[in-house]
Short mmCIF file of C-alpha atoms in Angstrom, two decimals:
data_model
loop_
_atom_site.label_atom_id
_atom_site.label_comp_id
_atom_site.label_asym_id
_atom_site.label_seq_id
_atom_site.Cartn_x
_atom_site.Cartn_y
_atom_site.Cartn_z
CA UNK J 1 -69.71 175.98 251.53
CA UNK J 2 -67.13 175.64 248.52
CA UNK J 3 -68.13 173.22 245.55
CA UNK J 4 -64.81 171.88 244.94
CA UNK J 5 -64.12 168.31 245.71
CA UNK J 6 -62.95 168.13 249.63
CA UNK J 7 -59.13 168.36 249.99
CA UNK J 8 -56.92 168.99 252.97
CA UNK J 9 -55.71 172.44 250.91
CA UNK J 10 -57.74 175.51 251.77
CA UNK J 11 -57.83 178.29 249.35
CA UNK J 12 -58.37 181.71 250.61
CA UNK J 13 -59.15 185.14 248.98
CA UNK J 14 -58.67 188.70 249.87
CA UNK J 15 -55.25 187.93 251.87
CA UNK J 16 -54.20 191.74 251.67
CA UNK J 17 -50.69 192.47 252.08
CA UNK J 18 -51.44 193.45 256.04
CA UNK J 19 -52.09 189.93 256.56
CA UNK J 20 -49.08 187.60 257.82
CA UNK J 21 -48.30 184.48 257.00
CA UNK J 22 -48.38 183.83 261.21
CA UNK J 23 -52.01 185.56 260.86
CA UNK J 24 -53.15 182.28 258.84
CA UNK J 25 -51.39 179.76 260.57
CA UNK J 26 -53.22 181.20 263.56
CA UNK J 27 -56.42 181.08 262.20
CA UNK J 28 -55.86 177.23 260.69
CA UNK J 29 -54.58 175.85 263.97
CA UNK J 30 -57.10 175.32 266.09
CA UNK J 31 -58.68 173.18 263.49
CA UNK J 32 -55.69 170.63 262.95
CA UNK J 33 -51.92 170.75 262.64
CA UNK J 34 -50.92 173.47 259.60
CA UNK J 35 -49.02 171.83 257.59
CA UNK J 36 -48.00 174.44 255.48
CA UNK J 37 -48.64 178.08 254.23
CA UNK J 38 -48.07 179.72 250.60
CA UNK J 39 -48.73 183.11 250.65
CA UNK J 40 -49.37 184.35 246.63
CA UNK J 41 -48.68 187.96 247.18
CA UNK J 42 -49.46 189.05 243.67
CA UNK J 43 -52.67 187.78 243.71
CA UNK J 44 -54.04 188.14 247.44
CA UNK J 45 -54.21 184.33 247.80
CA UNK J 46 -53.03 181.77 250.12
CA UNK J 47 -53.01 178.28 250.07
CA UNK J 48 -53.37 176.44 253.87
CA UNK J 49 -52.39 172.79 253.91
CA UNK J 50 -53.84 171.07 257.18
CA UNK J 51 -52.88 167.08 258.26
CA UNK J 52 -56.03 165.69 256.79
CA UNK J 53 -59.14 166.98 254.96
CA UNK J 54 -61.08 166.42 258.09
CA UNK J 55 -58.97 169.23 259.62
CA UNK J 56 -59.56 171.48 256.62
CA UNK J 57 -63.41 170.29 256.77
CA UNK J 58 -63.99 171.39 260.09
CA UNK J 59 -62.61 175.11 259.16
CA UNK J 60 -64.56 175.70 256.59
CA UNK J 61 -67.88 174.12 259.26
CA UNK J 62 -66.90 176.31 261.40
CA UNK J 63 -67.17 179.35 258.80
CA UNK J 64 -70.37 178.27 257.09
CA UNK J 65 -70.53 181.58 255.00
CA UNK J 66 -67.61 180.87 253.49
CA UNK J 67 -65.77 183.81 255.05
CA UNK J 68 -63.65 185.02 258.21
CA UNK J 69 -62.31 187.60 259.75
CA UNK J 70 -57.79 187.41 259.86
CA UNK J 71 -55.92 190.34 260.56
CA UNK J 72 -58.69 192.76 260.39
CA UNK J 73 -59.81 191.87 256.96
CA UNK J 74 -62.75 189.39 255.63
CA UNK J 75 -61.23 186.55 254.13
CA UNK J 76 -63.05 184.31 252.23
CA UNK J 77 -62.20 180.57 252.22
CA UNK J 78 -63.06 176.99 250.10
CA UNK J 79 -61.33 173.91 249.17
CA UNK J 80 -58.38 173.62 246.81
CA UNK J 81 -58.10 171.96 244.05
CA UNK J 82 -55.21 170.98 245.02
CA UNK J 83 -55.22 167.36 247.25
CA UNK J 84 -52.12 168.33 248.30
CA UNK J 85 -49.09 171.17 248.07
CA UNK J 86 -46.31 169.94 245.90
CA UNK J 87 -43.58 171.14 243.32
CA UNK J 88 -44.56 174.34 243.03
CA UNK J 89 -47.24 174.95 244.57
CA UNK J 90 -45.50 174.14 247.80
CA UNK J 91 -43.18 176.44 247.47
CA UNK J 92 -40.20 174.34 248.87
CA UNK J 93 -37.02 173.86 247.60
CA UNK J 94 -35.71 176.87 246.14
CA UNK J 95 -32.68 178.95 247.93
CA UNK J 96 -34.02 182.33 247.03
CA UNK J 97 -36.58 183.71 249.02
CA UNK J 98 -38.80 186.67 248.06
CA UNK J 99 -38.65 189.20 251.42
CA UNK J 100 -41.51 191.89 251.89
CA UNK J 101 -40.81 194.56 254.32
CA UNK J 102 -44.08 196.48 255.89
CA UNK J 103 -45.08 198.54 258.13
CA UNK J 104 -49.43 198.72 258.88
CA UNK J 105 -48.18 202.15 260.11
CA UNK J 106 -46.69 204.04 257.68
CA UNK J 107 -45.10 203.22 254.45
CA UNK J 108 -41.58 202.04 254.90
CA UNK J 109 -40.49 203.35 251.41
CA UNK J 110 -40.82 207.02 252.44
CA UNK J 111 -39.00 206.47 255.99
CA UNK J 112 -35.86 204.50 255.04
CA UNK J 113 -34.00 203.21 252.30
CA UNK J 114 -33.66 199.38 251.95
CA UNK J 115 -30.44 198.28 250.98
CA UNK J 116 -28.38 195.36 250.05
CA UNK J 117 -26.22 195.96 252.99
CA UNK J 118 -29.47 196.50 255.64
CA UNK J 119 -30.64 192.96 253.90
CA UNK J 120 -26.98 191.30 254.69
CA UNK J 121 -26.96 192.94 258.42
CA UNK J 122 -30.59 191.68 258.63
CA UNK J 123 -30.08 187.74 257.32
CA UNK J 124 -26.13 187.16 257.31
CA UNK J 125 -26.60 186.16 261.14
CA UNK J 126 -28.25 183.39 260.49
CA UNK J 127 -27.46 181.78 256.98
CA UNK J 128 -25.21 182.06 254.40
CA UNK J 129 -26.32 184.98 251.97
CA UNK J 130 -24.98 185.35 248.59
CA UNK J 131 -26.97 187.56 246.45
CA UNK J 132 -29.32 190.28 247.28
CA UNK J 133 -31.64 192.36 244.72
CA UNK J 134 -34.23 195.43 245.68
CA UNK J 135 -37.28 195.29 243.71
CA UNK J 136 -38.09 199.04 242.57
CA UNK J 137 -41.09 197.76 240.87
CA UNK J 138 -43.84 199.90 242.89
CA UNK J 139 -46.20 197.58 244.12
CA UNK J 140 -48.77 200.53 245.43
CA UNK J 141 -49.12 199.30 248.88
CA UNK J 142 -46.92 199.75 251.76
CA UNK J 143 -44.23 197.76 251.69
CA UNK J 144 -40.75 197.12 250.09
CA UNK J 145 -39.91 193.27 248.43
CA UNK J 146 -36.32 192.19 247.92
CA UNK J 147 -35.02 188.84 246.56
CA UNK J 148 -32.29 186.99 248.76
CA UNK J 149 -30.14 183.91 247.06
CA UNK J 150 -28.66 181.98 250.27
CA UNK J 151 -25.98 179.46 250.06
CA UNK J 152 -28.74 176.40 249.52
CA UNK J 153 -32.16 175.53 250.31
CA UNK J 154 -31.35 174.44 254.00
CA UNK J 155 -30.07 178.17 254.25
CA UNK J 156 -33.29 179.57 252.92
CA UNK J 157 -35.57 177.19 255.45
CA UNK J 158 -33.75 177.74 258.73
CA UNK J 159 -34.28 181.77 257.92
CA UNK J 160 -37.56 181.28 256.60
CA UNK J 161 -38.83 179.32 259.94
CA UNK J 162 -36.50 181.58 262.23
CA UNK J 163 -37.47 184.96 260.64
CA UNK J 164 -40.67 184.93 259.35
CA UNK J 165 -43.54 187.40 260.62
CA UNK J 166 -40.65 189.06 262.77
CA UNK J 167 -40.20 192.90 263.12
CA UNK J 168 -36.54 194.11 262.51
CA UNK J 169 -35.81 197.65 264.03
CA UNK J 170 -33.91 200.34 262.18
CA UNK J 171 -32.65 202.66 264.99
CA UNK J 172 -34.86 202.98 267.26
CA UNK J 173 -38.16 204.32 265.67
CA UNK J 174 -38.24 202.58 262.42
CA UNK J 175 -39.26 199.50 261.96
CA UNK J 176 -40.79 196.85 259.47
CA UNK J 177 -42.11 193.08 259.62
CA UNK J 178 -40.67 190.40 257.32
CA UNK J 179 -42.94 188.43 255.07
CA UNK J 180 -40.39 185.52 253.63
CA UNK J 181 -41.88 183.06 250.44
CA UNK J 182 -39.85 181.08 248.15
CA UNK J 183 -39.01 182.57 244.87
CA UNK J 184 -39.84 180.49 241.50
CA UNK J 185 -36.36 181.65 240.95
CA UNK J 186 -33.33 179.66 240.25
CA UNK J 187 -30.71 182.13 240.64
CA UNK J 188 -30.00 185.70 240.64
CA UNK J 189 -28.10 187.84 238.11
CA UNK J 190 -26.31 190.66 239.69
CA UNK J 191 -24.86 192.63 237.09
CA UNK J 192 -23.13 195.30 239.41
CA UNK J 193 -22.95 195.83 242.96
CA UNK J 194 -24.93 199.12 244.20
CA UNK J 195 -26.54 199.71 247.58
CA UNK J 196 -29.73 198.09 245.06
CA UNK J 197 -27.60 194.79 244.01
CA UNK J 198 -25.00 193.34 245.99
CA UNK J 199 -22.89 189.90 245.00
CA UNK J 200 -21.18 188.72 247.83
CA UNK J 201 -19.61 185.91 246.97
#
């Protein structure tokens, strides 16, 4: 059982990169109502916020090691110190999200280049997109993270809730699944537009 002060905020450890944001709010659910997820990819962290600590109490009774099993990998699980997800730490607000591209298959990287215009096709459907920006930092795992500035927050949210955890096909083999946070980020600086950067507005 966790020694921190009961709170309706789980904090969970070992959330590896195969592990979707839909693969926690599955888990959470049939404990309470998930009221929100914030997935810290650098760290392998996530942060569950149920409806009421009672909810969140009855998770971590039902795991009383202190660990479970999500997407194929132990997770291990305690109260927050956080009472509740705000600023921050609940990750709303912002109109750029962070996008990471996977595949539990084979790493996307090696199989197809991700670019601006890909992103665009990808998003543009469904929001307003304005800036785009491939990370080429090499993260070591198997996946590919891009930053997308939308035309506001509203933007961001109706892809983030239509779009995330879903697999976009690349021809007909290829494929990857979309893992969309907000970005601390206030806005993007595109200094020229390559298949890496694109401005489009």
């Amino acid at each position: 059982m966790s020694e921190e002060e009961p709170s309706r905020v789980l904090h969970l450890r070992n959330v590896t990169s195969e592990i979707t944001h839909a693969d926690l709010q599955n888990a959470a659910s049939p404990f309470g109502k998930v009221e929100n997820v914030v997935m810290m990819r650098d760290k392998n962290q996530a942060l569950v916020q149920m409806d009421k600590v009672a909810s969140a109490a009855a998770m971590l009774n039902f795991y009383p090691a202190g660990c479970t099993e999500v997407g194929g990998r132990r997770v291990y699980l305690k109260y927050s110190r956080h009472q509740e997800l705000t600023g921050k730490a609940a990750s709303q607000g912002g109109s750029i999200l962070l996008v990471s591209m996977a595949n539990p298959i084979y790493d996307i990287r090696h199989v197809i280049q991700i670019t601006a215009d890909l992103l665009y096709q990808t998003f543009s459907p469904y929001a307003g997109v304005d800036k785009i920006v491939i990370i080429q930092k090499n993260t070591g795992e198997n996946r590919q993270q891009a930053l997308v500035q939308f035309d506001s927050h509203e933007s961001a949210e109706q892809v983030k809730q239509l779009l995330q955890g879903q697999t976009v096909y690349v021809g007909t083999s290829v494929f990857f699944t979309l893992d969309l946070q907000y970005s601390n980020l206030e806005d993007l600086t595109v200094r020229v537009n390559s298949p890496m950067y694109s401005a489009l507005i």
